Coordinates of C-alpha atoms in Angstrom, one line a residue:
X650 CA 0.0 0.0 0.0
X651 CA 1.4 3.4 -0.9
X652 CA 2.4 5.8 1.8
X653 CA 0.8 9.2 1.9
X654 CA 2.6 12.3 0.9
X655 CA 4.4 14.2 3.6
X656 CA 2.5 16.7 5.8
X657 CA 1.6 19.9 3.8
X658 CA 0.8 18.1 0.6
X659 CA -2.7 17.5 -0.7
X660 CA -3.5 16.0 -4.0
X661 CA -6.9 17.2 -5.2
X662 CA -9.0 17.4 -8.3
X663 CA -10.9 20.4 -9.6
X664 CA -13.8 21.1 -9.2
X665 CA -15.3 18.6 -6.8
X666 CA -13.7 15.2 -6.7
X667 CA -15.5 14.1 -9.8
X668 CA -13.0 11.3 -10.4
X669 CA -13.6 9.8 -6.9
X670 CA -16.2 7.2 -7.7
X671 CA -16.7 3.6 -8.5
X672 CA -16.4 2.2 -12.0
X673 CA -17.1 -1.4 -13.0
X674 CA -14.0 -3.4 -13.8
X675 CA -12.9 -2.9 -17.4
X676 CA -15.2 0.0 -17.9
X677 CA -13.8 3.0 -19.8
X678 CA -12.9 5.8 -17.4
X679 CA -10.7 8.8 -17.1
X680 CA -9.4 10.6 -14.0
X681 CA -10.2 14.2 -13.4
X682 CA -7.0 14.6 -11.4
X683 CA -4.8 17.0 -13.4
X684 CA -2.2 18.1 -11.0
X685 CA -0.9 18.0 -7.4
X686 CA -1.4 21.2 -5.4
X687 CA 0.7 22.1 -2.4
X688 CA -1.1 23.6 0.6
X689 CA 0.5 24.5 4.0
X690 CA -1.2 23.4 7.1
X691 CA -2.6 26.5 8.8
X692 CA -5.4 26.0 11.3
X693 CA -6.0 23.1 13.8
X694 CA -8.9 21.9 11.6
X695 CA -6.7 21.8 8.6
X696 CA -4.1 19.8 10.5
X697 CA -6.8 17.5 11.7
X698 CA -8.4 16.9 8.3
X699 CA -5.2 17.0 6.3
X700 CA -2.9 15.0 8.5
X701 CA -4.5 12.3 6.4
X702 CA -3.5 12.8 2.8
X703 CA -5.6 11.7 -0.1
X704 CA -4.0 9.6 -2.7
X705 CA -5.0 7.1 -5.5
X706 CA -4.3 3.6 -6.3
X707 CA -6.0 1.0 -8.5
X708 CA -6.7 -2.4 -7.0
X709 CA -8.2 -5.2 -9.0
X710 CA -9.9 -2.8 -11.5
X711 CA -11.5 -0.8 -8.7
X712 CA -10.6 2.7 -7.7
X713 CA -9.6 2.8 -4.1
X714 CA -9.4 6.0 -2.0
X715 CA -6.6 5.8 0.7
X716 CA -6.9 7.9 3.8
X717 CA -3.6 8.0 5.6
X718 CA -1.9 9.9 8.4
X719 CA 1.7 10.8 9.0
X720 CA 2.3 7.1 9.7
X721 CA 1.7 4.5 7.0
X722 CA -1.8 4.3 5.6
X723 CA -4.1 2.4 8.0
X724 CA -7.6 3.0 6.6
X725 CA -8.8 2.0 3.1
X726 CA -12.2 3.1 1.9
X727 CA -13.3 1.2 -1.2
X728 CA -15.3 3.4 -3.5
X729 CA -18.8 1.8 -3.3
X730 CA -22.2 3.2 -4.3
X731 CA -23.1 6.6 -3.0
X732 CA -21.3 6.7 0.4
X733 CA -17.9 7.7 -0.9
X734 CA -19.4 10.3 -3.2
X735 CA -21.2 11.9 -0.2
X736 CA -17.9 11.6 1.8
X737 CA -15.9 13.3 -1.0
X738 CA -18.5 16.0 -1.4
X739 CA -18.4 16.6 2.4
X740 CA -14.6 16.6 2.6
X741 CA -14.4 19.0 -0.3
X742 CA -16.9 21.3 1.5
X743 CA -14.8 21.3 4.7
X744 CA -11.6 21.9 2.8
X745 CA -13.1 24.7 0.7
X746 CA -14.6 26.3 3.9
X747 CA -11.1 26.2 5.5
X748 CA -9.6 27.7 2.4
X749 CA -7.5 24.7 1.6
X750 CA -9.1 23.9 -1.7
X751 CA -9.8 26.7 -4.1
X752 CA -13.5 27.6 -4.7
X753 CA -15.0 26.7 -8.1
X754 CA -14.4 29.5 -10.5
X755 CA -16.8 30.9 -13.0
X756 CA -16.1 33.6 -15.5
X757 CA -18.8 36.0 -16.7
X758 CA -17.8 37.9 -19.8
X759 CA -19.7 40.4 -21.9
X760 CA -20.0 40.2 -25.7
X761 CA -20.0 43.5 -27.6
X762 CA -22.2 42.0 -30.5
X763 CA -23.3 38.7 -31.9
X764 CA -20.5 38.2 -34.4
X765 CA -17.9 35.3 -34.3
X766 CA -15.1 37.9 -33.8
X767 CA -16.9 39.4 -30.7
X768 CA -17.5 35.9 -29.3
X769 CA -13.9 35.0 -29.9
X770 CA -12.7 38.0 -27.9
X771 CA -15.2 37.1 -25.1
X772 CA -14.2 33.5 -24.8
X773 CA -10.5 34.5 -24.9
X774 CA -11.1 36.8 -22.0
X775 CA -13.0 34.0 -20.2
X776 CA -10.2 31.5 -20.6
X777 CA -7.7 34.2 -19.4
X778 CA -9.7 34.8 -16.3
X779 CA -9.9 31.1 -15.5
X780 CA -6.2 30.8 -16.2
X781 CA -4.9 27.2 -16.3
X782 CA -8.3 25.8 -15.2
X783 CA -9.8 26.9 -18.5
X784 CA -7.1 25.7 -20.8
X785 CA -7.5 21.9 -20.3
X786 CA -8.2 21.6 -24.0
X787 CA -4.6 22.4 -24.9
X788 CA -3.1 19.4 -26.4
X789 CA -6.4 17.5 -26.7
X790 CA -6.5 15.6 -29.9
X791 CA -10.3 15.4 -30.1
X792 CA -12.6 18.1 -28.8
X793 CA -16.4 17.7 -28.7
X794 CA -18.7 20.7 -28.6
X795 CA -22.0 19.5 -27.3
X796 CA -24.3 22.2 -28.6
X797 CA -27.9 22.9 -27.6
X798 CA -30.3 22.7 -30.5
X799 CA -34.0 22.6 -29.6
X800 CA -36.0 21.4 -32.6
X801 CA -39.6 20.6 -31.7
X802 CA -40.2 19.1 -35.1
X803 CA -43.0 21.5 -36.0
X804 CA -43.3 25.0 -37.6
X805 CA -41.7 26.9 -34.7
X806 CA -38.2 28.1 -35.2
X807 CA -35.2 26.0 -34.1
X808 CA -33.7 27.5 -31.0
X809 CA -30.0 26.8 -30.7
X810 CA -26.7 27.9 -29.2
X811 CA -25.7 31.1 -31.1
X812 CA -23.8 29.8 -34.2
X813 CA -21.2 32.6 -34.0
X814 CA -20.2 31.4 -30.5
X815 CA -19.9 27.8 -31.7
X816 CA -17.8 29.0 -34.6
X817 CA -15.5 31.0 -32.3
X818 CA -15.0 28.1 -30.0
X819 CA -14.4 25.6 -32.8
X820 CA -11.9 27.9 -34.5
X821 CA -10.0 28.4 -31.3
X822 CA -9.5 24.7 -30.8
X823 CA -8.8 24.1 -34.5
X824 CA -6.0 26.7 -34.3
X825 CA -4.6 24.9 -31.3
X826 CA -4.2 21.8 -33.4
X827 CA -7.3 19.8 -32.2
X828 CA -9.9 17.9 -34.2
X829 CA -13.2 19.5 -33.4
X830 CA -16.6 17.8 -33.6
X831 CA -20.0 19.5 -33.0
X832 CA -22.8 17.3 -32.0
X833 CA -26.4 16.9 -30.6
X834 CA -29.5 14.8 -31.0
X835 CA -32.5 16.2 -32.9
X836 CA -35.1 16.4 -30.2
X837 CA -38.7 16.7 -31.5
X838 CA -37.8 16.1 -35.2
X839 CA -36.2 12.8 -34.1
X840 CA -39.5 11.6 -32.5
X841 CA -41.4 12.3 -35.7
X842 CA -38.8 10.5 -37.8
X843 CA -39.0 7.4 -35.6
X844 CA -42.7 7.2 -36.1
X845 CA -42.2 7.5 -39.8
X846 CA -39.6 4.8 -39.9
X847 CA -41.7 2.3 -37.9
X848 CA -44.7 3.0 -40.3
X849 CA -42.4 2.3 -43.2
X850 CA -41.0 -0.9 -41.7
X851 CA -44.5 -2.3 -41.0
X852 CA -45.6 -1.3 -44.4
X853 CA -42.8 -3.2 -46.1
X854 CA -43.7 -6.3 -44.0
X855 CA -47.4 -6.1 -44.8
X856 CA -47.2 -8.4 -47.9
X857 CA -44.9 -10.9 -46.2
X858 CA -46.9 -11.6 -43.1
X859 CA -50.0 -13.1 -44.7
X860 CA -50.9 -16.4 -43.1
X861 CA -48.9 -16.0 -40.0
X862 CA -50.5 -16.4 -36.6
X863 CA -50.8 -14.0 -33.7
X864 CA -47.7 -15.3 -31.8
X865 CA -45.5 -14.9 -34.9
X866 CA -46.8 -11.4 -35.6
X867 CA -46.3 -10.2 -32.1
X868 CA -42.6 -11.3 -32.2
X869 CA -42.2 -9.4 -35.5
X870 CA -44.2 -6.3 -34.2
X871 CA -42.2 -6.3 -31.0
X872 CA -38.9 -6.3 -32.9
X873 CA -39.9 -3.3 -34.9
X874 CA -41.3 -1.4 -31.9
X875 CA -38.4 -2.2 -29.7
X876 CA -35.8 -0.5 -32.0
X877 CA -34.0 2.1 -29.9
X878 CA -31.2 3.2 -32.2
X879 CA -31.1 4.1 -35.9
X880 CA -28.0 1.9 -36.3
X881 CA -30.1 -1.1 -35.4
X882 CA -32.2 -0.7 -38.6
X883 CA -29.5 -2.3 -40.7
X884 CA -29.4 -5.5 -38.6
X885 CA -33.2 -5.9 -38.0
X886 CA -33.7 -9.7 -38.3
X887 CA -37.1 -10.6 -39.7
X888 CA -37.8 -14.4 -40.3
X889 CA -38.3 -15.5 -43.9
X890 CA -37.3 -12.1 -45.3
X891 CA -34.2 -10.9 -47.1
X892 CA -31.8 -9.4 -44.7
X893 CA -31.4 -6.6 -44.1
X894 CA -35.0 -5.5 -44.4
X895 CA -34.1 -1.8 -44.6
X896 CA -30.8 0.1 -44.8
X897 CA -30.2 3.3 -43.0
X898 CA -28.9 5.0 -46.2
X899 CA -32.2 4.1 -48.0
X900 CA -34.3 6.1 -45.6
X901 CA -32.7 9.5 -46.2
X902 CA -32.6 9.9 -42.4
X903 CA -29.7 12.5 -42.5
X904 CA -31.6 14.8 -44.9
X905 CA -34.6 14.7 -42.6
X906 CA -32.7 15.4 -39.4
X907 CA -31.7 18.8 -40.7
X908 CA -31.7 20.7 -37.3
X909 CA -28.0 21.7 -37.8
X910 CA -28.8 23.4 -41.1
X911 CA -32.0 25.0 -39.8
X912 CA -30.2 26.4 -36.7
X913 CA -27.2 27.8 -38.5
X914 CA -24.8 25.4 -36.8
X915 CA -23.9 23.7 -40.1
X916 CA -22.7 27.0 -41.5
X917 CA -20.6 27.6 -38.4
X918 CA -19.0 24.1 -38.7
X919 CA -18.2 24.7 -42.4
X920 CA -16.6 28.1 -41.6
X921 CA -14.0 26.6 -39.3
X922 CA -13.6 23.1 -40.6
X923 CA -15.4 21.2 -37.7
X924 CA -17.2 17.9 -38.2
X925 CA -20.9 17.7 -37.5
X926 CA -22.1 14.6 -35.6
X927 CA -25.7 13.7 -35.4
X928 CA -25.6 11.4 -32.4
X929 CA -28.7 9.5 -33.3
X930 CA -27.1 8.2 -36.5
X931 CA -24.1 6.7 -34.6
X932 CA -23.6 3.8 -32.2
X933 CA -24.2 4.3 -28.5
X934 CA -22.3 2.8 -25.6
X935 CA -23.8 1.6 -22.3
X936 CA -21.9 3.4 -19.5
X937 CA -22.1 2.9 -15.8
X938 CA -23.2 6.1 -14.0
X939 CA -21.0 6.9 -11.0
X940 CA -24.0 8.7 -9.4
X941 CA -26.5 5.9 -10.2
X942 CA -29.3 7.3 -8.1
X943 CA -32.0 6.6 -10.7
X944 CA -30.1 5.3 -13.7
X945 CA -27.5 2.7 -12.9
X946 CA -26.3 2.8 -16.5
X947 CA -26.8 5.2 -19.3
X948 CA -26.7 5.0 -23.1
X949 CA -24.2 7.6 -24.3
X950 CA -23.3 8.6 -27.8
X951 CA -20.1 7.2 -29.2
X952 CA -18.7 10.7 -29.6
X953 CA -18.3 10.9 -25.8
X954 CA -16.0 7.9 -25.8
X955 CA -13.9 9.4 -28.6
X956 CA -13.4 12.8 -27.0
X957 CA -10.4 14.0 -25.1
X958 CA -12.1 17.2 -24.0
X959 CA -15.8 17.9 -23.9
X960 CA -17.6 21.3 -23.7
X961 CA -21.2 21.7 -22.8
X962 CA -22.0 24.7 -25.1
X963 CA -25.5 25.4 -23.8
X964 CA -28.1 27.9 -24.7
X965 CA -29.4 29.5 -21.5
X966 CA -33.1 28.9 -21.1
X967 CA -35.8 29.5 -18.5
X968 CA -39.2 27.9 -18.3
X969 CA -42.5 29.5 -17.1
X970 CA -42.0 27.7 -13.8
X971 CA -38.6 29.4 -13.4
X972 CA -36.4 26.4 -14.0
X973 CA -33.3 27.2 -15.9
X974 CA -31.6 25.0 -18.5
X975 CA -27.9 25.3 -18.9
X976 CA -24.7 23.2 -18.9
X977 CA -26.2 20.3 -16.9
X978 CA -29.5 20.0 -18.8
X979 CA -27.6 20.3 -22.1
X980 CA -25.9 17.0 -21.6
X981 CA -29.2 15.2 -21.6
X982 CA -28.7 15.4 -25.4
X983 CA -26.0 12.8 -25.4
X984 CA -28.6 10.0 -25.0
X985 CA -30.5 8.7 -28.0
X986 CA -33.7 10.4 -28.9
X987 CA -35.6 7.2 -28.6
X988 CA -34.6 6.9 -24.9
X989 CA -35.5 10.5 -23.9
X990 CA -39.2 9.7 -23.3
X991 CA -38.6 6.5 -21.3
X992 CA -36.0 8.2 -19.1
X993 CA -38.2 11.3 -18.6
X994 CA -41.5 9.5 -18.0
X995 CA -40.2 6.9 -15.6
X996 CA -38.2 9.6 -13.7
X997 CA -41.4 11.6 -13.3
X998 CA -43.2 8.6 -11.9
X999 CA -40.4 8.2 -9.3
X1000 CA -40.2 11.9 -8.6
X1001 CA -36.5 11.6 -9.7
X1002 CA -36.3 13.9 -12.7
X1003 CA -33.4 15.8 -11.3
X1004 CA -31.5 12.7 -10.2
X1005 CA -32.0 11.3 -13.7
X1006 CA -30.3 14.4 -15.3
X1007 CA -27.5 14.1 -12.8
X1008 CA -27.0 10.4 -13.5
X1009 CA -26.6 11.1 -17.2
X1010 CA -24.3 14.1 -16.6
X1011 CA -22.1 12.1 -14.1
X1012 CA -21.6 9.3 -16.7
X1013 CA -20.0 11.7 -19.1
X1014 CA -16.2 11.5 -18.9
X1015 CA -14.1 13.6 -19.0
X1016 CA -16.2 16.0 -17.1
X1017 CA -17.5 18.8 -19.5
X1018 CA -16.3 22.3 -19.5
X1019 CA -19.3 24.7 -19.4
X1020 CA -19.7 27.5 -21.9
X1021 CA -23.2 28.9 -21.5
X1022 CA -24.6 31.3 -24.2
X1023 CA -26.5 33.8 -22.1
X1024 CA -26.6 36.3 -24.9
X1025 CA -30.3 35.6 -25.1
X1026 CA -32.2 33.8 -22.3
X1027 CA -34.3 31.5 -24.4
X1028 CA -37.8 30.0 -24.0
X1029 CA -39.3 27.4 -26.4
X1030 CA -40.3 30.2 -28.8
X1031 CA -36.9 31.8 -29.0
X1032 CA -34.9 34.5 -27.3
X1033 CA -36.9 36.4 -24.6
X1034 CA -34.2 38.4 -22.9
X1035 CA -30.9 39.9 -24.1
X1036 CA -27.9 40.1 -21.7
X1037 CA -25.0 39.7 -24.1
X1038 CA -23.1 37.5 -21.7
X1039 CA -21.1 34.2 -21.8
X1040 CA -20.7 32.1 -18.7
X1041 CA -17.6 29.8 -18.6
X1042 CA -16.4 27.4 -16.0
X1043 CA -14.7 23.9 -15.7
X1044 CA -17.5 23.3 -13.1
X1045 CA -20.8 22.9 -14.9
X1046 CA -22.8 22.9 -11.6
X1047 CA -21.2 26.2 -10.6
X1048 CA -21.9 27.7 -14.0
X1049 CA -25.6 26.7 -13.7
X1050 CA -25.7 28.1 -10.2
X1051 CA -24.4 31.4 -11.4
X1052 CA -26.9 31.4 -14.3
X1053 CA -29.7 30.8 -11.9
X1054 CA -28.5 33.8 -9.8
X1055 CA -28.3 36.0 -13.0
X1056 CA -31.9 35.1 -13.8
X1057 CA -33.2 35.2 -10.2
X1058 CA -34.6 31.8 -11.1
X1059 CA -35.8 31.0 -7.6
X1060 CA -36.0 27.8 -5.6
X1061 CA -37.3 25.6 -8.4
X1062 CA -33.7 25.0 -9.5
X1063 CA -32.3 23.9 -6.1
X1064 CA -33.3 20.2 -6.4
X1065 CA -31.2 19.8 -9.6
X1066 CA -28.3 21.8 -8.3
X1067 CA -28.3 20.2 -4.9
X1068 CA -28.5 16.7 -6.4
X1069 CA -25.6 17.5 -8.7
X1070 CA -23.5 18.7 -5.8
X1071 CA -24.4 15.7 -3.6
X1072 CA -23.2 13.4 -6.4
X1073 CA -19.9 15.2 -6.4
X1074 CA -20.4 16.8 -9.8
X1075 CA -19.6 20.4 -8.7
X1076 CA -20.4 23.3 -6.4
X1077 CA -23.9 24.6 -6.1
X1078 CA -23.4 27.2 -3.3
X1079 CA -23.0 30.7 -4.6
X1080 CA -20.9 31.8 -1.6
X1081 CA -18.4 29.1 -2.4
X1082 CA -18.0 30.1 -6.1
X1083 CA -15.4 32.6 -7.1
X1084 CA -17.0 34.8 -9.8
X1085 CA -14.6 36.5 -12.2
X1086 CA -15.3 39.2 -14.7
X1087 CA -18.8 40.8 -14.7
X1088 CA -20.5 40.9 -11.3
X1089 CA -23.7 39.0 -10.9
X1090 CA -25.5 41.9 -9.3
X1091 CA -24.9 44.0 -12.4
X1092 CA -27.0 41.7 -14.5
X1093 CA -29.2 39.7 -12.1
X1094 CA -32.9 39.4 -12.4
X1095 CA -35.4 39.2 -15.3
X1096 CA -35.8 42.1 -17.6

């Protein structure tokens, strides 16, 4: 067993011990521990808490958290279920309160206009304010920008992250030598397309099922209705029929999921050489959620597994009930469209909607960097408020907490933010967040 560092050393992760959780053996995982930070012992409480240094080891495929004193390590806490997550969140709270661990940092920067050049200046200022914490993308081979495109699949306009902001971010990373992908799922238009595909499949089968009995037909009907991913269409196995029954390319799916084009994101990608990824048209991976309060495992798009650095490039929104949508809610779009309704409906039945969002967010690794487009606080019908701000932070929970304060969003947002903090995803207490740049009070409240 490894001995702890000498007194005065504390190895920590930013922002909130996100890496300290259990993963199944063999599961894909990455640590959120970037560096070791040296802190002197100051107060008796610090000496008491930090005479035990926190270090890492891997034992039989499990992450193990070792708590040691100035003598060789005596206590080993195996990361298991929610207890260690709560422990890490509590420990992080104590250490921050004592000033040992730096508070989560959020940059609020103003944008002079809605052009890509103006957004480039704003995000450059934001990264400079956050210093090294904001530059984790440097050296990343593959960067994923998870944008926020809200397409209801009807005649209402597509609401999306401002394309100029997406272009500015993508260009910055491209100039740093990274490969940049921009991705999302289609939302409402995806539901409509699924209904169309199922009708088409059943229509193709109509002439081939004559003479079959109820049991045979129910197996066939169930196979069609149980399809969850577009990639499963090519392998749909129907007895006594030529295989495959239908090819994805034959359906013109990509041309029908045109939300990137309708939102202007496609033009932004073309302008800076980024790749568009429609998550629904790609494979998905089953990933264990380290939070696991409601969803023990989550279907995540393949783009997550391939990314070295992920940004949640969210469009700030606020509902009639005062609930904000920001960096956390944006990551709901990494699950397939076909699973959104089952996740949402079952979570509502269990009164666990907030926990469901947190479970999905916690499964995303590496933890996303938040870039929230608050230039227009958007409802379902489009922009309803203009603030010309961008919120940036390596802590998505802290970024959403600041967004809620800017909007005076009220207590409706506390369950989600508190659930995220409890799961160790970040900081949800405004008094423990270091706000850089524009002061919240200057912009707070609805207009």
